[in-house]
């Protein structure tokens, strides 16, 4: 097959007897056949195949075959491949074999023509005009990146003095018509898709990839993605946050890209390529330019795909699926998806609070070109992420664990910034107050039993109204009994004694599990909703290993804060949003004005109305604010001269304390070994007070530590437990700028409250923070995600929508 050059087939041009535009305008011209495809706008088709000397070119043929609004082949070329006595038949046959082995779509001659004969189109790097290129050579990314008008498939240059001055082929404009995708009669699939190696369990054509590429990929080595990244999740496996089903166009995507509704596999092909490229290199902003060189397919469809890339990339960025973390938006003129025009010059935003949510939002907004000022009451950033280095080693006073590394944006930031992370093993030895390690069998049995009870509770809540809600503790007790009755499980007397002890105040593993749940909720289970305590589990969660950052999560926040305008020691007292701009006032009377304000105050601070809103927040907002629970935990950090616990618990980094009686639930339930063995005498244990145990926090630190030491002595009677060299007892609940650890769902409330918390007021006051994130509440990750979410929301209101 010959190369058509930049104007289409030379042979076509030679064979033209009458100018095609004349034909189109001269109704008296008889010797013309129109494309029979209903709605096809092309009056005079041109054969793209040029496969035989008899090719009709743009002249008469007994039948035109329609591929798209601007792509047709003549009956002569059809016969050339289709008839067994013709020269092209063998070519078609071998393609057909390959296609039907690896694909599901019909290996028809039409499919062959589209995916094996249709020419490629390329875009000039300099003038950005589209040019028809070769039929026989699949362009490689490097070529597509550097293509300039006049470059032939042979590599030779055209003789034209300034090939960029040649007008663009008019057929290109047809791809921009909304009806283009509806008029496609056979799809041109992606060639050499970089997503292919990660999607081998699918039929490639279902995902818009060319089945005949199978042979190509068979030979190639698959580049390995980072272990914390898993962009694709198969529909029948459990969902992972920020993982997408490669074969499903989500509802949001359908809404955003209606132009792909008739060809969803092509959207999937593009989206999956973008996700793959980002996940293979998450240290660089994924640009349209980078993706465009990997979107390779035959025909004019490529024009549409490349031209919709901006929108796809922007959508995926807003969804937090690509361009996550510390990367800055490139300011190149080609990156048009953020060079949208601002509605007014220099839009500005004030962010109240320099915790995780505030910093994430400010970083994102600044990256998008907005003027951002962060106001923080404390003399340091971080909020509930606070690490103390006074001992010469990092002591996490607030958040310390990242739950679920897979696709977790904080884990990605750590990798981008070279921040060291360690995985935290799941294993936890459990010890009773007589110092006995719980045997594995009983431990596992109780684990199973506890989870079974939670499952029964999950079953019970189906179809229940909020008015039927009750406390999680009450339900646990009830279901425990019901489970025993219904399952007829015969526990040993010893096990029964241990389990039933929950209700008769004896030592019980059950208390340990309850204690753990109280830690997760930040309050006694008497206050927690049985119906909705785990409402976020209805949404995909971050999974995989849990991580600790030896130098503290505050490292991540310092990275986010780099280059931001942050006013520390600035306690905001009022947010006035009654005028066109928003006015924010601090305790010392200083004022700031901006187009928008983002409030990231902790829930408890909002509930206590420490910041006045003028006008008052609407009732729907304040009602949701009041309804959510304010969880409270305090940490006790002890430094010892030696790791006396290790002889018993061996390599475990976590050990649990089975409380003696239910009254002791919440007291020092789990101990984390946060030692830095590399530094002498830096043997740290971190534990907590939760729920009703918080009454201890009113005592002196030394009394709290004494109570904790009593527990440790009971757990390790065989040891002479040394006195701690240092200790810290946190005061989060008394900290006027926190007053809490994290939110929870109390009795009679559901997850909607989180959604309402996230809604803006009057398109001027926006809210972020862990208590505004229904899917990932309570966590640093959730706070981060909420900050990015609001940044995009604010940005979208300040720019003209030119998508
Ligand atoms: C003891 C403890 C342990 C935790 N453990 C974990 C864990 O292991 N893993 C995990 O993921 N999460 C954990 N969390 C929860 C996690 O820390 C929070 O969910 C997250 O940090 C909240 O971030 P945020 O931005 O929503 O709020 P914050 O970090 O609280 O930020 C709010 C900011 O607003 C500032 N502010 C308050 N009032 C004013 C005012 N009037 N004017 C100006 N600024 C003001 C505050 O000083 C603060 O900086 C823990 C929390 C605590 C307390």
XYZ file of N, CA and C in Angstrom, residues 94-306:
639
model
N -5.404 -13.577 7.175
C -4.502 -13.733 8.327
C -4.874 -12.733 9.430
N -5.329 -11.545 9.027
C -5.808 -10.577 10.033
C -7.015 -11.162 10.771
N -7.908 -11.770 10.004
C -9.153 -12.309 10.566
C -8.869 -13.370 11.624
N -7.841 -14.182 11.322
C -7.499 -15.265 12.249
C -7.025 -14.672 13.586
N -6.136 -13.711 13.468
C -5.575 -13.076 14.661
C -6.682 -12.374 15.458
N -7.507 -11.646 14.747
C -8.568 -10.856 15.386
C -9.559 -11.762 16.108
N -9.984 -12.815 15.423
C -11.006 -13.645 16.069
C -10.425 -14.511 17.178
N -9.114 -14.707 17.187
C -8.524 -15.456 18.299
C -8.539 -14.611 19.571
N -8.278 -13.319 19.429
C -8.084 -12.500 20.635
C -9.215 -11.524 20.921
N -10.096 -11.326 19.968
C -11.163 -10.341 20.192
C -12.529 -10.975 20.248
N -13.524 -10.163 20.542
C -14.897 -10.673 20.595
C -15.724 -10.098 19.445
N -15.268 -8.957 18.927
C -16.060 -8.334 17.869
C -15.880 -9.106 16.561
N -16.872 -8.999 15.733
C -16.890 -9.724 14.476
C -15.695 -9.319 13.603
N -14.939 -10.330 13.148
C -13.771 -10.029 12.302
C -14.233 -9.774 10.871
N -15.103 -8.805 10.728
C -15.706 -8.525 9.426
C -14.735 -7.758 8.534
N -15.070 -7.685 7.283
C -14.222 -6.940 6.347
C -14.236 -5.446 6.715
N -15.361 -4.998 7.218
C -15.470 -3.596 7.627
C -14.495 -3.311 8.776
N -14.460 -4.238 9.741
C -13.553 -4.092 10.877
C -12.099 -4.115 10.386
N -11.849 -4.992 9.415
C -10.501 -5.092 8.843
C -10.099 -3.775 8.192
N -11.003 -3.241 7.389
C -10.683 -1.996 6.680
C -10.389 -0.878 7.678
N -11.181 -0.837 8.770
C -11.011 0.239 9.749
C -9.730 0.055 10.558
N -9.414 -1.183 10.889
C -8.301 -1.408 11.810
C -7.015 -1.864 11.141
N -7.063 -2.002 9.823
C -5.850 -2.452 9.157
C -5.500 -1.651 7.914
N -6.468 -0.897 7.394
C -6.226 -0.195 6.135
C -6.373 1.332 6.271
N -7.305 1.728 7.107
C -7.564 3.165 7.298
C -6.246 3.875 7.651
N -6.003 5.039 7.062
C -4.723 5.703 7.366
C -4.693 6.322 8.769
N -3.499 6.519 9.271
C -3.325 7.221 10.551
C -3.332 8.722 10.282
N -3.743 9.468 11.284
C -3.688 10.930 11.211
C -2.745 11.433 12.299
N -1.951 12.430 11.955
C -0.972 12.950 12.913
C -1.101 14.471 12.979
N -0.655 15.027 14.097
C -0.809 16.470 14.293
C 0.556 17.143 14.303
N 0.657 18.227 13.575
C 1.938 18.929 13.475
C 2.273 19.610 14.807
N 3.507 19.399 15.244
C 3.973 19.968 16.500
C 3.975 21.504 16.430
N 4.144 22.030 15.225
C 4.294 23.480 15.113
C 2.980 24.203 14.796
N 2.288 23.774 13.754
C 1.065 24.520 13.394
C -0.193 23.868 13.955
N -0.051 22.687 14.551
C -1.163 21.934 15.163
C -2.232 21.487 14.174
N -1.909 21.575 12.869
C -2.876 21.061 11.893
C -2.763 19.539 11.835
N -3.897 18.932 11.507
C -3.920 17.472 11.379
C -3.618 17.080 9.935
N -2.814 16.073 9.773
C -2.455 15.589 8.432
C -2.692 14.088 8.342
N -3.248 13.703 7.202
C -3.378 12.263 6.961
C -1.988 11.704 6.720
N -1.692 10.576 7.347
C -0.345 10.034 7.252
C -0.399 8.636 6.655
N 0.427 7.752 7.102
C 0.580 6.446 6.456
C -0.556 5.476 6.773
N -0.760 4.529 5.841
C -1.680 3.421 6.109
C -0.903 2.208 6.578
N 0.354 2.164 6.149
C 1.100 0.920 6.337
C 1.973 0.915 7.579
N 2.328 2.077 8.118
C 3.220 2.106 9.275
C 2.480 2.683 10.476
N 2.520 1.938 11.573
C 1.917 2.464 12.799
C 2.900 3.454 13.400
N 2.481 4.709 13.593
C 3.438 5.676 14.143
C 3.814 5.332 15.582
N 5.047 5.625 15.947
C 5.471 5.362 17.325
C 5.397 6.682 18.108
N 5.318 6.594 19.446
C 5.136 7.814 20.245
C 6.177 8.894 19.956
N 7.416 8.497 19.792
C 8.477 9.477 19.545
C 8.195 10.259 18.248
N 7.714 9.532 17.234
C 7.397 10.171 15.961
C 6.241 11.158 16.145
N 5.216 10.713 16.868
C 4.038 11.570 17.058
C 4.403 12.834 17.822
N 5.347 12.676 18.739
C 5.762 13.825 19.545
C 6.447 14.878 18.666
N 7.213 14.427 17.714
C 8.049 15.352 16.944
C 7.532 15.649 15.540
N 6.390 15.120 15.191
C 5.924 15.256 13.808
C 5.743 16.729 13.427
N 6.278 17.078 12.257
C 5.988 18.399 11.684
C 5.494 18.191 10.256
N 4.682 19.105 9.793
C 4.110 18.977 8.448
C 5.228 18.708 7.434
N 4.909 17.889 6.499
C 5.861 17.639 5.431
C 6.705 16.398 5.654
N 6.624 15.796 6.846
C 7.400 14.571 7.089
C 6.619 13.394 6.521
N 7.255 12.662 5.623
C 6.578 11.503 5.005
C 6.828 10.256 5.859
N 6.023 9.251 5.591
C 6.202 7.988 6.303
C 7.603 7.442 6.078
N 8.165 7.722 4.922
C 9.507 7.225 4.605
C 10.572 7.964 5.412
N 10.175 9.039 6.077
C 11.134 9.847 6.835
C 11.624 11.024 6.005
N 11.364 10.981 4.686
C 11.796 12.083 3.818
C 10.912 13.314 4.046
N 11.448 14.462 3.643
C 10.690 15.713 3.788
C 9.984 16.030 2.471
N 8.834 16.663 2.571
C 8.126 17.045 1.356
C 8.890 18.184 0.659
N 8.652 18.330 -0.612
C 9.379 19.356 -1.363
C 8.769 20.743 -1.161
N 7.601 20.778 -0.557
C 6.930 22.070 -0.350
C 7.790 22.977 0.526
N 7.801 24.258 0.182
C 8.665 25.188 0.927
C 8.196 25.366 2.367
N 6.883 25.582 2.514
C 6.353 25.725 3.870
C 5.116 24.849 4.021
N 5.312 23.568 4.310
C 4.168 22.638 4.334
C 3.112 23.017 5.364
N 3.489 23.776 6.399
C 2.485 24.170 7.412
C 1.431 25.101 6.831
N 1.770 25.732 5.702
C 0.800 26.663 5.122
C -0.308 25.960 4.349
N -0.103 24.700 4.086
C -1.142 23.941 3.389
C -2.355 23.851 4.324
N -3.538 24.224 3.825
C -4.719 24.190 4.721
C -4.997 22.781 5.232
N -5.624 22.726 6.390
C -5.977 21.429 6.974
C -7.096 20.806 6.153
N -7.058 19.500 6.048
C -8.093 18.756 5.336
C -9.457 19.048 5.979
N -10.438 19.373 5.148
C -11.751 19.745 5.691
C -12.437 18.622 6.455
N -12.022 17.392 6.134
C -12.662 16.262 6.814
C -12.413 16.308 8.324
N -11.305 16.974 8.705
C -10.960 17.032 10.131
C -12.068 17.730 10.922
N -12.642 18.770 10.327
C -13.664 19.536 11.055
C -14.883 18.676 11.380
N -15.110 17.665 10.521
C -16.285 16.811 10.763
C -16.196 16.080 12.107
N -14.969 15.805 12.566
C -14.817 15.068 13.835
C -15.286 15.919 15.008
N -15.372 17.228 14.798
C -15.794 18.121 15.897
C -17.307 18.291 15.945
N -17.980 17.696 14.999
C -19.441 17.773 14.981
C -19.993 16.768 15.995
N -20.960 17.179 16.820
C -21.498 16.264 17.840
C -22.011 14.940 17.270
N -22.383 14.961 15.977
C -22.942 13.719 15.430
C -21.850 12.727 15.000
N -20.590 13.138 15.108
C -19.502 12.301 14.598
C -19.557 10.875 15.151
N -19.651 10.755 16.482
C -19.578 9.408 17.070
C -20.794 8.564 16.679
N -21.939 9.230 16.458
C -23.137 8.451 16.083
C -23.015 7.893 14.670
N -22.169 8.525 13.889
C -22.062 8.102 12.486
C -20.902 7.131 12.252
N -20.304 6.681 13.347
C -19.211 5.708 13.182
C -19.836 4.322 12.982
N -19.457 3.646 11.938
C -20.068 2.324 11.727
C -19.127 1.200 12.137
N -17.839 1.472 12.247
C -16.977 0.461 12.865
C -15.827 1.186 13.547
N -15.535 0.716 14.757
C -14.575 1.429 15.599
C -13.139 1.125 15.216
N -12.329 2.150 15.321
C -10.893 1.951 15.131
C -10.270 1.873 16.516
N -9.743 0.717 16.848
C -9.263 0.475 18.220
C -7.834 0.967 18.421
N -7.511 1.193 19.706
C -6.175 1.702 20.047
C -5.091 0.690 19.730
N -4.039 1.199 19.131
C -2.886 0.348 18.831
C -1.849 0.554 19.937
N -1.173 -0.514 20.294
C -0.056 -0.474 21.251
C -0.407 0.259 22.547
N -1.628 0.061 23.030
C -2.037 0.775 24.247
C -1.143 0.386 25.422
N -0.574 1.378 26.116
C 0.258 1.040 27.268
C -0.538 0.378 28.396
N -1.883 0.465 28.320
C -2.706 -0.168 29.366
C -2.811 -1.682 29.167
N -2.557 -2.112 27.954
C -2.759 -3.538 27.594
C -2.175 -4.528 28.619
N -0.881 -4.406 28.984
C -0.295 -5.443 29.848
C -0.987 -5.584 31.205
N -1.725 -4.540 31.637
C -2.368 -4.597 32.954
C -3.814 -5.085 32.851
N -4.236 -5.347 31.613
C -5.651 -5.680 31.412
C -5.804 -6.951 30.599
N -4.864 -7.855 30.789
C -4.855 -9.045 29.933
C -5.999 -10.012 30.237
N -6.685 -9.815 31.366
C -7.794 -10.731 31.639
C -9.071 -10.306 30.901
N -8.996 -9.207 30.186
C -10.167 -8.725 29.427
C -9.967 -8.972 27.938
N -11.069 -9.042 27.204
C -10.950 -9.021 25.747
C -10.572 -7.593 25.362
N -9.473 -7.438 24.620
C -8.983 -6.083 24.351
C -10.011 -5.174 23.691
N -10.799 -5.718 22.755
C -11.739 -4.836 22.041
C -12.863 -4.333 22.942
N -13.126 -5.065 24.043
C -14.133 -4.578 24.996
C -13.643 -3.281 25.643
N -12.325 -3.122 25.658
C -11.728 -1.938 26.268
C -11.168 -0.998 25.207
N -11.633 -1.157 23.990
C -11.215 -0.254 22.915
C -9.792 -0.470 22.445
N -9.217 -1.640 22.746
C -7.832 -1.906 22.306
C -7.857 -2.925 21.171
N -6.894 -2.821 20.314
C -6.878 -3.603 19.087
C -6.472 -5.063 19.357
N -7.354 -6.029 19.139
C -7.012 -7.427 19.436
C -5.792 -7.925 18.672
N -5.547 -7.357 17.500
C -4.418 -7.863 16.715
C -3.073 -7.435 17.304
N -3.098 -6.629 18.370
C -1.847 -6.253 19.037
C -1.299 -7.363 19.922
N -2.077 -8.425 20.056
C -1.680 -9.477 20.980
C -0.243 -9.927 20.762
N 0.095 -10.097 19.508
C 1.436 -10.593 19.182
C 2.514 -9.606 19.656
N 2.181 -8.321 19.567
C 3.151 -7.286 19.949
C 3.454 -7.383 21.432
N 2.385 -7.506 22.228
C 2.577 -7.475 23.681
C 3.122 -8.777 24.236
N 2.907 -9.861 23.486
C 3.422 -11.160 23.924
C 4.926 -11.077 24.138
N 5.575 -10.301 23.325
C 7.032 -10.214 23.339
C 7.554 -9.215 24.378
N 6.684 -8.311 24.832
C 7.178 -7.193 25.647
C 7.200 -7.499 27.131
N 8.115 -6.817 27.828
C 8.175 -6.942 29.289
C 7.229 -5.892 29.879
N 6.467 -6.288 30.883
C 5.513 -5.349 31.473
C 6.191 -4.454 32.503
N 6.129 -3.145 32.326
C 6.697 -2.276 33.372
C 5.910 -2.443 34.682
N 6.643 -2.460 35.776
C 5.992 -2.725 37.071
C 5.500 -1.416 37.688
N 4.279 -1.463 38.173
C 3.745 -0.284 38.872
C 4.164 -0.347 40.336
N 4.191 0.795 40.976
C 4.562 0.842 42.387
C 3.586 -0.009 43.196
N 4.088 -0.623 44.255
C 3.220 -1.543 45.006
C 2.034 -0.840 45.676
N 2.087 0.473 45.821
C 0.952 1.172 46.426
C -0.077 1.614 45.388
N 0.142 1.232 44.145
C -0.768 1.710 43.105
C -1.497 0.563 42.425
N -2.784 0.704 42.356
C -3.586 -0.281 41.637
C -4.745 0.446 40.964
N -4.504 0.957 39.757
C -5.547 1.780 39.135
C -6.782 1.002 38.716
N -6.594 -0.282 38.387
C -7.729 -1.036 37.837
C -8.211 -2.093 38.829
N -9.505 -2.144 38.975
C -10.099 -3.126 39.872
C -11.144 -3.884 39.080
N -11.014 -5.185 39.070
C -11.968 -5.978 38.290
C -13.338 -5.911 38.945
N -14.362 -5.900 38.108
C -15.721 -5.683 38.606
C -16.114 -6.670 39.697
N -15.630 -7.924 39.619
C -16.086 -8.900 40.607
C -15.171 -8.963 41.835
N -14.104 -8.165 41.873
C -13.300 -8.157 43.098
C -13.729 -6.969 43.943
N -13.303 -6.992 45.209
C -13.829 -5.937 46.088
C -13.258 -4.581 45.679
N -14.091 -3.582 45.851
C -13.728 -2.256 45.363
C -12.606 -1.653 46.201
N -11.767 -0.891 45.543
C -10.681 -0.191 46.228
C -10.849 1.282 45.909
N -10.665 2.105 46.913
C -10.777 3.543 46.658
C -9.794 3.935 45.566
N -10.238 4.814 44.705
C -9.426 5.316 43.593
C -8.981 4.234 42.611
N -9.707 3.138 42.602
C -9.478 2.116 41.579
C -10.737 2.082 40.714
N -10.594 1.925 39.420
C -11.782 1.904 38.557
C -11.895 0.569 37.836
N -13.115 0.220 37.499
C -13.315 -0.978 36.677
C -12.923 -0.595 35.252
N -11.939 -1.274 34.660
C -11.471 -0.853 33.338
C -12.494 -0.998 32.235
N -13.536 -1.801 32.494
C -14.513 -2.067 31.439
C -15.847 -1.382 31.680
N -15.891 -0.479 32.645
C -17.166 0.177 32.943
C -16.997 1.691 32.936
N -17.861 2.342 32.191
C -17.912 3.792 32.217
C -18.834 4.168 33.370
N -18.278 4.837 34.377
C -19.073 5.146 35.556
C -20.139 6.195 35.218
N -21.130 6.271 36.111
C -22.241 7.200 35.890
C -21.737 8.633 35.683
N -20.799 8.996 36.557
C -20.235 10.351 36.476
C -19.564 10.575 35.113
N -18.925 9.526 34.619
C -18.251 9.627 33.319
C -19.271 9.744 32.191
N -20.353 9.013 32.343
C -21.428 9.093 31.338
C -21.962 10.529 31.260
N -22.141 11.119 32.463
C -22.675 12.486 32.495
C -21.690 13.468 31.882
N -20.424 13.245 32.204
C -19.392 14.188 31.772
C -19.059 14.051 30.289
N -19.172 12.840 29.770
C -18.750 12.600 28.382
C -19.879 11.972 27.550
N -20.975 12.702 27.375
C -22.096 12.116 26.618
C -21.698 11.789 25.187
N -20.675 12.491 24.680
C -20.251 12.234 23.291
C -19.724 10.806 23.118
N -19.366 10.162 24.244
C -18.859 8.793 24.145
C -19.940 7.753 24.452
N -21.162 8.236 24.708
C -22.213 7.295 25.114
C -22.414 6.199 24.068
N -22.242 6.542 22.779
C -22.451 5.518 21.748
C -21.186 4.699 21.489
N -20.038 5.152 22.019
C -18.796 4.390 21.821
C -18.020 4.323 23.155
N -18.666 3.753 24.207
C -18.017 3.779 25.532
C -16.639 3.121 25.541
N -16.454 2.097 24.692
C -15.154 1.409 24.734
C -14.023 2.355 24.342
N -14.323 3.352 23.523
C -13.260 4.279 23.134
C -12.936 5.232 24.280
N -13.960 5.613 25.051
C -13.671 6.413 26.251
C -12.806 5.592 27.202
N -13.203 4.328 27.384
C -12.456 3.463 28.303
C -11.005 3.327 27.850
N -10.828 3.192 26.533
C -9.463 3.043 26.006
C -8.606 4.249 26.391
N -9.175 5.435 26.246
C -8.418 6.659 26.533
C -8.188 6.797 28.030
N -9.259 6.611 28.786
C -9.146 6.748 30.243
C -8.126 5.741 30.804
N -8.184 4.494 30.292
C -7.263 3.480 30.816
C -5.817 3.795 30.439
N -5.615 4.395 29.281
C -4.248 4.795 28.901
C -3.772 5.895 29.854
N -4.617 6.881 30.094
C -4.222 7.990 30.989
C -3.883 7.454 32.379
N -4.728 6.558 32.893
C -4.482 6.024 34.232
C -3.179 5.240 34.270
N -2.937 4.468 33.220
C -1.705 3.675 33.189
C -0.490 4.590 33.173
N -0.526 5.591 32.324
C 0.639 6.481 32.208
C 0.917 7.187 33.536
N -0.150 7.630 34.175
C 0.047 8.302 35.466
C 0.622 7.332 36.504
N 0.049 6.153 36.568
C 0.487 5.211 37.586
C 1.899 4.693 37.340
N 2.337 4.753 36.097
C 3.718 4.332 35.817
C 4.702 5.453 36.145
N 4.218 6.658 36.176
C 5.100 7.781 36.511
C 4.311 8.846 37.270
N 4.223 8.621 38.588
C 3.394 9.523 39.397
C 4.209 10.679 39.968
N 5.408 10.837 39.440
C 6.223 11.962 39.923
C 6.197 13.120 38.927
N 5.451 12.962 37.861
C 5.365 13.994 36.831
C 3.902 14.261 36.503
N 3.555 15.519 36.355
C 2.182 15.882 35.984
C 1.843 15.241 34.635
N 0.714 14.590 34.570
C 0.340 13.931 33.315
C -0.312 14.958 32.389
N 0.356 15.247 31.308
C -0.134 16.279 30.390
C -0.805 15.657 29.163
N -1.514 16.509 28.479
C -2.148 16.089 27.228
C -1.067 15.643 26.238
N 0.039 16.375 26.243
C 1.104 16.079 25.276
C 1.642 14.664 25.488
N 1.807 14.312 26.784
C 2.350 12.974 27.068
C 1.360 11.888 26.639
N 0.103 12.128 26.894
C -0.900 11.099 26.557
C -1.109 11.000 25.046
N -1.067 12.162 24.383
C -1.409 12.182 22.957
C -0.510 11.254 22.144
N 0.728 11.137 22.558
C 1.652 10.299 21.785
C 1.366 8.810 21.978
N 0.546 8.481 22.997
C 0.247 7.066 23.266
C -1.145 6.696 22.772
N -1.887 7.705 22.339
C -3.235 7.425 21.806
C -3.081 7.258 20.309
N -2.980 6.020 19.914
C -2.666 5.727 18.515
C -3.763 4.827 17.953
N -4.425 5.328 16.956
C -5.395 4.482 16.276
C -5.549 5.005 14.862
N -6.088 4.195 14.015
C -6.267 4.594 12.615
C -7.471 5.530 12.499
N -7.405 6.353 11.492
C -8.575 7.139 11.142
C -8.679 8.467 11.857
N -9.727 9.178 11.442
C -9.963 10.529 11.958
C -10.445 10.539 13.405
N -10.867 9.372 13.898
C -11.292 9.279 15.293
C -10.201 9.790 16.215
N -8.953 9.611 15.799
C -7.831 10.041 16.649
C -7.911 11.543 16.944
N -8.430 12.294 15.969
C -8.550 13.743 16.175
C -9.493 13.999 17.360
N -10.632 13.330 17.341
C -11.602 13.511 18.425
C -10.988 13.103 19.761
N -10.321 11.933 19.762
C -9.778 11.420 21.028
C -8.739 12.373 21.605
N -7.850 12.859 20.752
C -6.799 13.758 21.250
C -7.430 15.075 21.703
